Amino acid sequence: MPSMIHPNMNSNKLPVNYPHWLAGLKKQIASAQQRAALAVNQELIRLYWQLGFDILQRQAEQGWGSKVIEQLSRDLKQAFPDLKGLSRSNLLYMRAFAEAWPDFNDNDAIVQQAVGQIPWGHNLVLLTKLKTPEQRLWYARKTIAHGWSRNVLVHQIESALMQREGQAVSNFSRNLPDPQSELAQATLKDPYIFDFLSIGAEARERDIEQALKQHITQFLLELGAGFAYVGRQVELNVGGDVFYLDLLFYHLKLRCYVVVELKTGDFKPEHTGQLSFYLSAVDAQIKSGQDAPSIGLLLCKTRNKLVAEYALRDNNKPIGVAEYQLAQALPADLENQLPSIEQIERELEGD
């Protein structure tokens, strides 16, 4: 009787294609887990909205006071002892959530696809740190797109990312094709906040470069999604003369190298000439045929916007100019936003 053992198998060895099959199974399981977690979160957010909406309605119709909320919290905890998040404070946050999104349950795809897909803790950050639905939706979408943790979301709000993104002076619209020029513009900020660096305001360029390298994770977070670190003081040999790039990155979505030059003083028009030269050298020596033209970013301590615009007007290399700050005070419109996320966490820990 012929053997039924497959030629690719024996009794002591795994099939040749087993690792590939296993990798595929792991991917399927991880994807299913992610979908299940997302579905559970969406149902929880929907439940919290419904509870908050009911409280809002009864307060408006029947004049419910704080004692009713306290009693409701005790009764719900007794009925569902294993369910967290039923404290008086969290019930009040549910009320605030329903008040902030009155149309959440009316098949409002825009709201549900944003705030309905992020965890409750993230939604509390949006409620307590931001004032308008437009701001909350913007940060909710960014959270989903980039997978921000709650701490990262807090940092991005407190650094006013929405107001800074896409604000650098550039000549991208003249030197890059659409839609790359729009994406490149949206990629840059003004100003960049380097408040994670423990160096003084009078630090030299090399000091800042070294500090940024040592804090590369925070630096990449501030640069934004898509940046991959290539190196610091990258050497270029041009006709026997040696030059050094302050910082070199590769942007995965733009598919191009990004040369970052740091200037500790005011922006000067001659800075664009130096950076243009570096971009030409990178395009000639490092860039591959599949890469898009390299982009330059000049980071200056201060810059006159009109001077920067004039300096870039007739420059044929794609360059952006932005300021950087070594320390950032909390924006005035956020200073009095209470309670803080730390207070929220302490209250919820007591559930």
C-alpha positions as MATLAB code, in Angstrom:
seq = 'MPSMIHPNMNSNKLPVNYPHWLAGLKKQIASAQQRAALAVNQELIRLYWQLGFDILQRQAEQGWGSKVIEQLSRDLKQAFPDLKGLSRSNLLYMRAFAEAWPDFNDNDAIVQQAVGQIPWGHNLVLLTKLKTPEQRLWYARKTIAHGWSRNVLVHQIESALMQREGQAVSNFSRNLPDPQSELAQATLKDPYIFDFLSIGAEARERDIEQALKQHITQFLLELGAGFAYVGRQVELNVGGDVFYLDLLFYHLKLRCYVVVELKTGDFKPEHTGQLSFYLSAVDAQIKSGQDAPSIGLLLCKTRNKLVAEYALRDNNKPIGVAEYQLAQALPADLENQLPSIEQIERELEGD';
ca = [
       0.000    0.000    0.000;
       1.520    3.369   -0.988;
       2.551    5.792    1.753;
       0.119    8.621    2.576;
       2.910   10.920    3.843;
       3.304   14.059    1.778;
       6.776   14.393    0.182;
       7.334   17.722    2.011;
       6.802   16.060    5.435;
       8.292   13.458    7.648;
       7.483   12.353   11.192;
      10.185   14.504   12.813;
      10.162   17.755   10.839;
       7.653   20.524   10.312;
       6.451   21.278    6.771;
       8.668   23.614    4.764;
       5.855   26.151    4.410;
       4.857   25.994    8.102;
       6.472   29.355    9.134;
       4.652   31.169    6.325;
       1.353   29.525    7.277;
       1.885   30.367   10.963;
       2.644   34.000   10.143;
      -0.595   34.208    8.180;
      -2.590   32.718   11.055;
      -1.048   35.161   13.539;
      -2.008   38.044   11.285;
      -5.596   36.789   11.019;
      -5.912   36.325   14.786;
      -4.438   39.751   15.535;
      -6.799   41.351   13.022;
      -9.803   39.562   14.563;
      -8.724   40.664   18.052;
      -8.423   44.246   16.871;
     -11.883   44.168   15.273;
     -13.371   42.629   18.424;
     -11.732   45.248   20.660;
     -12.961   48.033   18.375;
     -16.503   46.643   18.428;
     -16.467   46.390   22.244;
     -15.183   49.965   22.527;
     -17.832   51.276   20.132;
     -20.593   49.610   22.154;
     -19.178   51.028   25.389;
     -19.032   54.547   23.955;
     -22.585   54.158   22.656;
     -23.738   52.961   26.112;
     -22.050   55.898   27.825;
     -23.651   58.316   25.384;
     -27.102   56.781   26.008;
     -26.690   56.999   29.796;
     -25.535   60.602   29.500;
     -28.384   61.458   27.142;
     -30.959   59.949   29.525;
     -29.533   61.972   32.412;
     -29.657   65.142   30.305;
     -33.288   64.538   29.353;
     -34.463   63.861   32.889;
     -32.602   66.817   34.282;
     -34.265   69.035   31.699;
     -37.749   67.515   32.077;
     -37.851   66.618   35.779;
     -35.236   68.882   37.350;
     -32.926   66.110   38.549;
     -30.258   67.335   40.948;
     -26.888   66.039   42.112;
     -28.443   63.731   44.740;
     -30.210   61.764   42.018;
     -26.895   61.237   40.192;
     -25.261   60.032   43.407;
     -28.102   57.591   44.021;
     -28.007   56.413   40.411;
     -24.294   55.702   40.761;
     -24.842   53.627   43.916;
     -27.727   51.667   42.393;
     -25.897   50.924   39.146;
     -22.772   49.815   41.009;
     -24.880   47.482   43.139;
     -26.624   46.054   40.087;
     -23.393   45.692   38.075;
     -20.550   45.201   40.587;
     -18.105   44.033   37.916;
     -18.698   46.983   35.610;
     -16.317   49.891   36.132;
     -17.005   53.481   35.163;
     -20.264   53.984   37.083;
     -18.995   56.541   39.580;
     -20.837   59.827   40.027;
     -17.993   61.699   38.329;
     -18.029   59.397   35.309;
     -21.821   59.678   35.013;
     -21.361   63.433   34.864;
     -18.745   62.975   32.119;
     -21.257   60.822   30.223;
     -23.711   63.702   30.537;
     -21.058   66.105   29.200;
     -20.290   63.674   26.357;
     -23.948   63.499   25.309;
     -24.218   67.277   25.565;
     -21.123   67.707   23.372;
     -22.428   65.252   20.722;
     -26.263   65.568   20.706;
     -26.542   63.790   17.333;
     -24.137   60.946   18.124;
     -26.835   58.240   17.997;
     -28.610   59.527   14.872;
     -26.467   57.498   12.471;
     -24.076   60.435   12.321;
     -21.225   58.673   10.504;
     -18.786   61.568   10.900;
     -18.995   61.654   14.684;
     -19.338   57.914   15.217;
     -16.372   57.117   12.982;
     -14.212   59.521   14.971;
     -15.094   59.765   18.659;
     -16.873   56.390   18.592;
     -13.650   54.604   17.658;
     -11.358   56.000   20.330;
     -11.301   54.850   23.988;
     -13.337   56.588   26.668;
     -10.195   58.007   28.285;
      -9.286   59.692   24.992;
     -12.798   61.139   24.765;
     -12.426   62.589   28.259;
      -9.268   64.341   27.092;
     -11.151   65.851   24.153;
     -13.985   66.970   26.431;
     -11.804   68.566   29.080;
      -9.021   70.026   26.938;
     -10.925   71.365   23.926;
     -13.864   73.711   23.481;
     -15.347   73.146   20.012;
     -16.661   70.097   18.095;
     -14.361   70.964   15.190;
     -11.273   70.772   17.404;
     -12.409   67.533   19.026;
     -13.139   65.851   15.696;
      -9.763   66.964   14.286;
      -7.809   65.434   17.173;
     -10.019   62.321   17.225;
      -9.246   61.661   13.562;
      -5.539   62.223   14.160;
      -5.676   59.779   17.078;
      -7.194   57.095   14.864;
      -4.825   57.766   11.959;
      -1.658   57.676   14.077;
      -2.637   55.397   16.944;
      -1.891   58.001   19.627;
      -1.932   56.926   23.240;
      -3.827   59.138   25.698;
      -0.590   60.759   26.881;
       0.449   61.527   23.305;
      -3.000   63.003   22.605;
      -2.661   65.273   25.653;
       0.786   66.367   24.480;
      -0.427   67.138   20.961;
      -3.339   69.217   22.275;
      -1.205   71.115   24.785;
       1.358   71.867   22.072;
      -1.467   73.230   19.859;
      -0.741   70.861   16.965;
      -3.919   71.861   15.128;
      -2.774   75.473   14.983;
       0.817   74.576   13.986;
       0.356   71.884   11.356;
       0.906   73.014    7.765;
       1.953   76.527    8.830;
       5.613   76.546    7.729;
       6.609   79.016    5.003;
       7.461   76.999    1.884;
       7.694   77.014   -1.903;
       6.265   73.511   -2.282;
       3.352   74.606   -4.479;
       5.831   75.892   -7.095;
       8.432   73.120   -6.883;
       6.434   69.954   -6.216;
       3.596   68.371   -8.211;
       0.121   67.882   -6.750;
      -0.807   66.096   -4.549;
       2.742   65.770   -3.185;
       2.999   69.522   -2.592;
      -0.156   69.488   -0.430;
       1.041   66.491    1.571;
       4.491   68.036    2.027;
       2.948   71.296    3.261;
       0.700   69.458    5.708;
       3.720   67.519    6.952;
       5.545   70.617    8.216;
       4.679   72.693   11.272;
       5.436   76.143   12.609;
       6.701   76.394   15.249;
       8.280   73.078   16.234;
       8.243   72.491   19.991;
      11.358   70.889   21.482;
      10.320   71.212   25.119;
      11.592   67.696   25.809;
      15.185   68.961   25.547;
      16.841   69.897   28.833;
      19.137   72.530   27.330;
      19.263   76.275   27.674;
      17.906   78.833   25.265;
      21.460   79.775   24.201;
      22.448   76.249   23.173;
      24.630   75.882   20.097;
      23.466   74.115   16.940;
      25.624   71.062   17.659;
      24.238   70.887   21.209;
      20.685   70.870   19.863;
      21.546   68.270   17.207;
      23.096   65.979   19.799;
      20.163   66.430   22.176;
      17.681   65.685   19.397;
      19.565   62.514   18.525;
      19.487   61.430   22.165;
      15.736   62.058   22.262;
      15.024   60.753   18.773;
      11.706   59.148   19.761;
      10.293   62.444   21.027;
      11.797   64.272   18.060;
      10.117   61.905   15.593;
       6.833   62.377   17.445;
       7.159   66.147   17.059;
       8.107   65.840   13.381;
       4.982   63.771   12.796;
       3.960   60.504   11.172;
       6.044   59.108    8.334;
       9.527   60.327    9.275;
      12.341   57.765    9.539;
      15.663   58.828   11.041;
      18.685   58.341    8.750;
      21.493   60.139   10.551;
      23.113   63.211   12.085;
      26.092   65.053   10.566;
      25.754   62.942    7.427;
      28.880   63.369    5.311;
      28.715   64.489    1.687;
      31.834   64.554   -0.500;
      31.443   66.949   -3.411;
      34.480   67.148   -5.688;
      36.818   66.473   -2.779;
      35.196   69.007   -0.450;
      33.405   67.545    2.563;
      30.086   68.860    3.875;
      27.891   67.672    6.734;
      24.101   67.593    6.898;
      22.742   68.482   10.325;
      19.993   65.847   10.239;
      18.749   63.538    7.501;
      15.376   61.775    7.435;
      13.340   59.763    4.956;
       9.602   60.340    4.691;
       7.715   57.122    4.002;
       4.580   58.740    2.526;
       6.341   61.397    0.469;
       8.932   58.807   -0.615;
      11.764   61.286   -0.371;
      14.709   62.361    1.773;
      14.228   65.326    4.091;
      17.276   67.414    4.984;
      16.871   69.354    8.246;
      19.199   72.268    8.946;
      19.254   73.968   12.357;
      20.033   77.660   12.834;
      20.227   79.047   16.361;
      19.720   82.638   15.221;
      17.386   84.533   12.916;
      16.563   83.225    9.457;
      18.753   84.761    6.765;
      18.180   84.526    2.988;
      21.613   82.935    2.448;
      20.492   79.906    4.484;
      18.286   78.802    1.572;
      21.269   78.805   -0.791;
      23.213   76.493    1.493;
      20.249   74.146    1.877;
      19.610   74.144   -1.885;
      23.186   72.998   -2.410;
      22.700   70.180    0.114;
      19.508   69.068   -1.614;
      21.276   68.945   -4.993;
      24.034   66.811   -3.458;
      21.568   64.446   -1.762;
      19.609   64.047   -4.999;
      22.817   63.267   -6.886;
      24.508   60.978   -4.347;
      21.848   59.394   -2.102;
      18.466   59.577   -3.806;
      17.460   56.566   -5.912;
      15.489   56.595   -9.131;
      12.326   55.599   -7.264;
      12.576   58.468   -4.748;
      10.857   61.819   -5.173;
      12.988   65.004   -5.093;
      14.464   65.670   -1.667;
      12.896   68.319    0.571;
      14.642   70.776    2.864;
      13.486   72.099    6.225;
      15.206   75.081    7.823;
      14.577   75.306   11.558;
      15.450   78.743   12.928;
      15.135   80.283   16.356;
      13.234   83.164   14.784;
      12.214   84.074   11.253;
      10.642   87.016    9.513;
       7.837   85.463    7.465;
       8.042   87.983    4.613;
      11.830   87.648    4.349;
      11.442   83.865    4.197;
       8.785   84.140    1.493;
      11.023   86.387   -0.619;
      14.019   84.094   -0.135;
      12.037   81.066   -1.322;
      10.169   82.765   -4.171;
      12.672   82.071   -6.968;
      14.390   79.071   -5.375;
      13.846   75.927   -7.458;
      14.367   73.465   -4.596;
      11.431   72.477   -2.346;
      12.213   74.104    1.016;
      10.199   74.928    4.111;
      11.165   77.412    6.834;
       9.871   77.204   10.398;
      10.749   78.363   13.881;
      11.554   76.092   16.800;
      11.045   76.585   20.517;
      13.052   74.894   23.237;
      10.298   75.442   25.815;
       6.579   75.873   25.448;
       4.173   77.365   27.944;
       0.692   75.918   28.057;
      -1.522   77.889   25.625;
      -3.564   80.533   27.419;
      -6.886   79.087   26.285;
      -5.969   75.729   27.836;
      -4.569   76.881   31.167;
      -7.949   77.132   32.876;
      -9.473   74.006   31.355;
     -10.470   71.911   34.371;
     -10.428   69.171   35.406;
      -7.045   67.991   34.226;
      -6.532   64.498   32.848;
      -4.653   63.640   36.047;
      -7.746   64.516   38.084;
      -9.903   62.442   35.745;
      -7.607   59.454   36.169;
      -7.680   59.749   39.966;
     -11.476   59.938   39.968;
     -11.891   56.953   37.665;
      -9.406   54.891   39.673;
     -11.830   55.195   42.559;
     -14.662   53.518   40.624;
];
